[in-house]
Amino acid sequence: MSPPLLEIDDLTVHFPSAAGPVRAVDGLSLSLERGQTLGVVGESGSGKTVTFLAAMRLLERSRPEIHGRILLDGVDVLTLPAREMREIRGPRIGMIFQDPLSALHPLLRVGDQIAETVRAHRDVGRRDAWAQSVAALAQVGIPNADERARQYPHQLSGGMRQRVMIAMALILEPDLLIADAPTTALDTTVEAQILGIIDDLRTRLGIGVVLVSHSLATVADVADTVAVMYAGRAVERGPCQAVFAHPSHPYTWGLLDTVPALGAERSRLVPIPGSPPSLIDPPPGCRFAPRCAYRFDACTRHLPELVERGGGHADACVLPVPGRGARRNRLEPPGEEAAA
Amino acid sequence: MIDGTRTRPLLEVQSLTKRFPLTRGVIFAHSRGAVHAVEDVTFTVARGRTLGIVGESGSGKSTTARMIARLIDPTSGTIAVDGTDITRLVGADLRTLRQQVQMVFQDAYGSLNPRQTAGQIVGAPLRVHHVPGDRRAHVAGLLERVGLNPEHAARYPHEFSGGQRQRIGIARALALSPTLMILDEPVSALDVSVQAHVLNLLTDLQDEHGITYVVISHDLGVIRHLADRVAVIYLGRIVELADAAAITAPRHPYTAALVSAAPAQPGTGTGTTRQRIVLTGDAPSAITLPTGCAFHARCPKARLISGDPHRVPERCRSERPPLGPDADGRQLACWYPLESGDDLIGAAQAMAIPVSGAQA
Amino acid sequence: MGRYILRRLMWTVVVVIIVTLITFVIFYVLPSGDPALRFAGKEPTAQVLAQVRTDLGLNHSVAVEYLLYLKRLFLGDRYGWPGLGFSYSSGAAIAPQLWQRAQITIQLVLGAAVLWMLIGIPVGVYSALRPRSRFDRASLFVGLVFISTPVFWLGLLMLWLFSSTLGWLQGTGYVAFTTDPVQWAAHMLMPWITLSLAFAAIYARIVRSNMLDTLGEDYIRTARAKGLPERRIVTRHALRASLVPIVTLLAVDIATLVGGTVIVETVFNLQGLGSWVLYGALNQDLPVTLAVTLVATVAVCLLSLVADILYAYMDPRVRPE
């Protein structure tokens, strides 16, 4: 059996700080098969972005302490020499970012920015690389691609810019696309276009996609599997349908309940009380316990690991499995956030 | 209080228009066209109620908000607060208006002075408008009211979390007991678990003080949650204005696209795959507005009417549909409003395929 | 673009009028005595004094004299166009001397500018790539020394060291390039170095901080994410963006130096504009002062226009559509 396309095994990323190491990622394990989409959901500070910047080895300027393994097709990218890592970025993994305006160089034509990606890895002429970049722009649905290629990022709309980023990330036909909150800065109707393009390219090129987002609903449309992150750890993981329809970790319940949804009867929102824990000095036991309405003694005694509950659906909660759904419905909604 | 003032809407906006002129010239500037930011926008908001304005970036929703708060002046049209046209106010009258109408911004961090403490920020309106009384106690009361610890009045903005900063912004807006609050994307910079706290706070404040809200957002879920009535704005014009409950059954094709893109109600076990109406292309330029209906180039319903994914009925291209009431009393600007059974998703998908059909 | 340049040139005329007016007013208001007395010889009679006043053009009120000056400036005088008049002290026409001296000053300033950019940019880039390294700290220290050293002292030190003691370079004075290129370079090298060291230090610090800011930008992360070689990221992506603000700075610095290289020109005995304006001010020679002020003003206006055009060329975001 061939290894998964991407396998993250017990990853920890600690950043040095005056007050002690910041545990941005603390014991995370994930995997992704070729041709699938993994949705990674979490709020700011949950470690979701740091994880994938670590996979690209783009954190080195912050001098983090990284342990664990990040395997791409069975090869640990964390141990690769810098020269070989440069051949991973682009040809093997493409990455797109949250704000396409700041992610594109403001002084270079978008066609040149794509063409230089080709020329950095392939022995092709200037003209050939330009033609390839125009073709890539057309492939992501940019009309008049040869004209657009000659424009600068500020001359394009937000949706167009993110398409440019996608074209740039995929021009070398990598095996894996990491999309870090690609639609956060975009309007909702444009978000639909961008997610559609990514999904279309995934099926056509057979690549694996990691879709990082702060919204479970965004991920739910396109992801095959979902991982929910909290304070540097995965608290729930499983097939998208199962997690969305039968969330089993109280944090996931909170995330879903707290979103004002269309179509629902308008009622008071049920927020998650408190605020995320310190990553320098995390609470003992379950990181979510201080905010959890269902905690009991065991929660603060030891840190729960992800436990498979059947059908690939796993959660890191010590709450007894039987009657979990009933418990969610029976208990009173948690109270308001305590005064700061 | 006299009955007449009670029944009169607190906010009446009539034919509000804002054009930002584009000029050029060596010595004497001459006009070279204009950005049509807001065009002929009319609505009213009853006292103690909430109007939601939803639209995408560049639709003119923030310009509208800023005009109501008199941060920018309209090109034409009137804005009446409590029966008084505020567009021409100057001097003392304008200062009175500034007490009455307050604004809460999206970027709480950017709108708070980093060198002032939370107490100074919240107390500033009291100082500027010479409100008598014990200012310290007043500020403490305001901080407590928005769910912050009054003892943290001496802290600086960077010492607070995003949600707490937004609470400081709300406390500052509350300081002068406004009758109207303009909320410009009040929660879109916040994490989802924090959003709910702020939304609940806004609801409570309205219930207690009877403040009238105008909420601007691109998030239909937030709008649906806060608003009584919703105005959908596209390229500077209102295309649909309806009760919040009715907006989930839209009649304008653009509203339908927005609704289909909003998060479905999660966790209900009903499955995840929602069908989105994926519009093609971007909104047209606000400098050279399209003729006819501004939405016609992206409209899937127009393709259903013409029966051809690449053609639009003549009327949509040449005549601009006026905003008028339909049978249920909703305001609508569309020649061919949605009927039940219209397959907009299919029509939108057909539009995405180029005429040649060569590209997959 | 054409309209923009035209409008800026018209502004230049306005600025010239304002600056010369201020110079005029300062000259007349300063309590330095009657300039006519200075040039009328010892114990002049009233008649001689009046004659000198008429010759120098000091017999009208300030306002009338200024308008006459503007008229001659824009329409030309007996020495040609632009009408810059003659020097009170030497009686010679201003224009030919101005040309000659401007050439020397421009050679001095441009040469120094090339030098300080050649030193400042690489030092700044290297410091930014290894912040807090030994090289970074050393460059900061040496830079501080150069910035705080008085220019005249630095100049004299160099003369003593390289000319008197070691005899490697020629002493003071100027030799035209067309006369003897080697001698020209030998004479200009020390003035260039003296003028450029403080600027090199300042530019190195500015390039360093611009580079550090740029290296933290999202688009640099994108460049790394697409696997570009580090050398290309530094040169094509980071340095390019870092140098855009330098252009404006450079233009203003060069323009300011055109009328302000007083010390270096004096120490190295270069007959340029800086030493001339000092002479004009000390000798109440109004036309000389006005001429140099005029050149400096026009230089500032034109170079800042050039800087803005270059800026638009380098940064597409400020280009007119």
PDB file of N, CA, C and O in Angstrom, chain C residues 241-268:
ATOM      1  N   ALA C 241      11.540  46.411  -4.540  1.00  0.00           N
ATOM      2  CA  ALA C 241      10.523  47.156  -3.779  1.00  0.00           C
ATOM      3  C   ALA C 241      11.175  48.102  -2.778  1.00  0.00           C
ATOM      4  O   ALA C 241      10.640  49.177  -2.500  1.00  0.00           O
ATOM      5  N   SER C 242      12.337  47.716  -2.251  1.00  0.00           N
ATOM      6  CA  SER C 242      12.990  48.558  -1.245  1.00  0.00           C
ATOM      7  C   SER C 242      13.564  49.830  -1.848  1.00  0.00           C
ATOM      8  O   SER C 242      13.732  50.828  -1.158  1.00  0.00           O
ATOM      9  N   LEU C 243      13.942  49.767  -3.139  1.00  0.00           N
ATOM     10  CA  LEU C 243      14.621  50.911  -3.745  1.00  0.00           C
ATOM     11  C   LEU C 243      13.660  51.992  -4.214  1.00  0.00           C
ATOM     12  O   LEU C 243      14.072  53.124  -4.446  1.00  0.00           O
ATOM     13  N   VAL C 244      12.376  51.660  -4.337  1.00  0.00           N
ATOM     14  CA  VAL C 244      11.433  52.663  -4.862  1.00  0.00           C
ATOM     15  C   VAL C 244      11.430  53.950  -4.028  1.00  0.00           C
ATOM     16  O   VAL C 244      11.570  55.042  -4.572  1.00  0.00           O
ATOM     17  N   PRO C 245      11.339  53.861  -2.693  1.00  0.00           N
ATOM     18  CA  PRO C 245      11.345  55.119  -1.930  1.00  0.00           C
ATOM     19  C   PRO C 245      12.695  55.828  -1.956  1.00  0.00           C
ATOM     20  O   PRO C 245      12.753  57.047  -1.749  1.00  0.00           O
ATOM     21  N   ILE C 246      13.775  55.084  -2.223  1.00  0.00           N
ATOM     22  CA  ILE C 246      15.110  55.675  -2.254  1.00  0.00           C
ATOM     23  C   ILE C 246      15.226  56.699  -3.389  1.00  0.00           C
ATOM     24  O   ILE C 246      15.946  57.689  -3.280  1.00  0.00           O
ATOM     25  N   VAL C 247      14.500  56.443  -4.486  1.00  0.00           N
ATOM     26  CA  VAL C 247      14.609  57.311  -5.656  1.00  0.00           C
ATOM     27  C   VAL C 247      14.270  58.757  -5.290  1.00  0.00           C
ATOM     28  O   VAL C 247      14.996  59.694  -5.621  1.00  0.00           O
ATOM     29  N   THR C 248      13.159  58.944  -4.582  1.00  0.00           N
ATOM     30  CA  THR C 248      12.738  60.276  -4.199  1.00  0.00           C
ATOM     31  C   THR C 248      13.784  60.927  -3.302  1.00  0.00           C
ATOM     32  O   THR C 248      14.158  62.091  -3.480  1.00  0.00           O
ATOM     33  N   LEU C 249      14.264  60.138  -2.369  1.00  0.00           N
ATOM     34  CA  LEU C 249      15.246  60.642  -1.421  1.00  0.00           C
ATOM     35  C   LEU C 249      16.510  61.101  -2.150  1.00  0.00           C
ATOM     36  O   LEU C 249      17.045  62.187  -1.889  1.00  0.00           O
ATOM     37  N   LEU C 250      16.960  60.255  -3.078  1.00  0.00           N
ATOM     38  CA  LEU C 250      18.187  60.544  -3.809  1.00  0.00           C
ATOM     39  C   LEU C 250      18.049  61.851  -4.581  1.00  0.00           C
ATOM     40  O   LEU C 250      18.941  62.700  -4.559  1.00  0.00           O
ATOM     41  N   ALA C 251      16.926  62.005  -5.262  1.00  0.00           N
ATOM     42  CA  ALA C 251      16.725  63.216  -6.066  1.00  0.00           C
ATOM     43  C   ALA C 251      16.768  64.454  -5.185  1.00  0.00           C
ATOM     44  O   ALA C 251      17.420  65.456  -5.530  1.00  0.00           O
ATOM     45  N   VAL C 252      16.119  64.415  -4.049  1.00  0.00           N
ATOM     46  CA  VAL C 252      16.094  65.586  -3.180  1.00  0.00           C
ATOM     47  C   VAL C 252      17.487  65.862  -2.613  1.00  0.00           C
ATOM     48  O   VAL C 252      17.920  67.013  -2.550  1.00  0.00           O
ATOM     49  N   ASP C 253      18.206  64.791  -2.236  1.00  0.00           N
ATOM     50  CA  ASP C 253      19.549  64.987  -1.690  1.00  0.00           C
ATOM     51  C   ASP C 253      20.485  65.605  -2.721  1.00  0.00           C
ATOM     52  O   ASP C 253      21.250  66.518  -2.418  1.00  0.00           O
ATOM     53  N   ILE C 254      20.433  65.085  -3.955  1.00  0.00           N
ATOM     54  CA  ILE C 254      21.292  65.633  -5.001  1.00  0.00           C
ATOM     55  C   ILE C 254      20.967  67.109  -5.228  1.00  0.00           C
ATOM     56  O   ILE C 254      21.846  67.964  -5.286  1.00  0.00           O
ATOM     57  N   ALA C 255      19.667  67.405  -5.317  1.00  0.00           N
ATOM     58  CA  ALA C 255      19.257  68.781  -5.578  1.00  0.00           C
ATOM     59  C   ALA C 255      19.702  69.699  -4.441  1.00  0.00           C
ATOM     60  O   ALA C 255      20.171  70.817  -4.687  1.00  0.00           O
ATOM     61  N   THR C 256      19.585  69.236  -3.214  1.00  0.00           N
ATOM     62  CA  THR C 256      19.985  70.076  -2.086  1.00  0.00           C
ATOM     63  C   THR C 256      21.478  70.356  -2.121  1.00  0.00           C
ATOM     64  O   THR C 256      21.928  71.458  -1.795  1.00  0.00           O
ATOM     65  N   LEU C 257      22.246  69.362  -2.557  1.00  0.00           N
ATOM     66  CA  LEU C 257      23.697  69.532  -2.564  1.00  0.00           C
ATOM     67  C   LEU C 257      24.157  70.494  -3.649  1.00  0.00           C
ATOM     68  O   LEU C 257      25.244  71.068  -3.548  1.00  0.00           O
ATOM     69  N   VAL C 258      23.340  70.677  -4.702  1.00  0.00           N
ATOM     70  CA  VAL C 258      23.766  71.532  -5.804  1.00  0.00           C
ATOM     71  C   VAL C 258      24.119  72.925  -5.280  1.00  0.00           C
ATOM     72  O   VAL C 258      25.129  73.517  -5.666  1.00  0.00           O
ATOM     73  N   GLY C 259      23.346  73.448  -4.367  1.00  0.00           N
ATOM     74  CA  GLY C 259      23.672  74.761  -3.835  1.00  0.00           C
ATOM     75  C   GLY C 259      24.313  74.692  -2.461  1.00  0.00           C
ATOM     76  O   GLY C 259      24.511  75.714  -1.816  1.00  0.00           O
ATOM     77  N   GLY C 260      24.623  73.492  -1.991  1.00  0.00           N
ATOM     78  CA  GLY C 260      25.000  73.388  -0.587  1.00  0.00           C
ATOM     79  C   GLY C 260      26.271  72.627  -0.282  1.00  0.00           C
ATOM     80  O   GLY C 260      26.455  72.150   0.827  1.00  0.00           O
ATOM     81  N   THR C 261      27.172  72.492  -1.274  1.00  0.00           N
ATOM     82  CA  THR C 261      28.406  71.768  -0.994  1.00  0.00           C
ATOM     83  C   THR C 261      29.500  72.740  -0.544  1.00  0.00           C
ATOM     84  O   THR C 261      30.660  72.630  -0.930  1.00  0.00           O
ATOM     85  N   VAL C 262      29.104  73.719   0.264  1.00  0.00           N
ATOM     86  CA  VAL C 262      29.995  74.814   0.642  1.00  0.00           C
ATOM     87  C   VAL C 262      31.312  74.297   1.213  1.00  0.00           C
ATOM     88  O   VAL C 262      32.397  74.670   0.763  1.00  0.00           O
ATOM     89  N   ILE C 263      31.208  73.394   2.197  1.00  0.00           N
ATOM     90  CA  ILE C 263      32.405  73.017   2.945  1.00  0.00           C
ATOM     91  C   ILE C 263      33.370  72.238   2.064  1.00  0.00           C
ATOM     92  O   ILE C 263      34.555  72.543   1.984  1.00  0.00           O
ATOM     93  N   VAL C 264      32.843  71.214   1.362  1.00  0.00           N
ATOM     94  CA  VAL C 264      33.728  70.389   0.555  1.00  0.00           C
ATOM     95  C   VAL C 264      34.403  71.231  -0.529  1.00  0.00           C
ATOM     96  O   VAL C 264      35.611  71.112  -0.776  1.00  0.00           O
ATOM     97  N   GLU C 265      33.637  72.107  -1.165  1.00  0.00           N
ATOM     98  CA  GLU C 265      34.233  72.933  -2.222  1.00  0.00           C
ATOM     99  C   GLU C 265      35.304  73.852  -1.649  1.00  0.00           C
ATOM    100  O   GLU C 265      36.334  74.115  -2.281  1.00  0.00           O
ATOM    101  N   THR C 266      35.058  74.365  -0.450  1.00  0.00           N
ATOM    102  CA  THR C 266      36.024  75.278   0.141  1.00  0.00           C
ATOM    103  C   THR C 266      37.289  74.534   0.529  1.00  0.00           C
ATOM    104  O   THR C 266      38.406  74.966   0.208  1.00  0.00           O
ATOM    105  N   VAL C 267      37.121  73.374   1.195  1.00  0.00           N
ATOM    106  CA  VAL C 267      38.297  72.623   1.649  1.00  0.00           C
ATOM    107  C   VAL C 267      39.172  72.208   0.474  1.00  0.00           C
ATOM    108  O   VAL C 267      40.394  72.313   0.523  1.00  0.00           O
ATOM    109  N   PHE C 268      38.526  71.735  -0.608  1.00  0.00           N
ATOM    110  CA  PHE C 268      39.307  71.232  -1.735  1.00  0.00           C
ATOM    111  C   PHE C 268      39.507  72.280  -2.827  1.00  0.00           C
ATOM    112  O   PHE C 268      39.909  71.952  -3.932  1.00  0.00           O
TER     113      PHE C 268
END
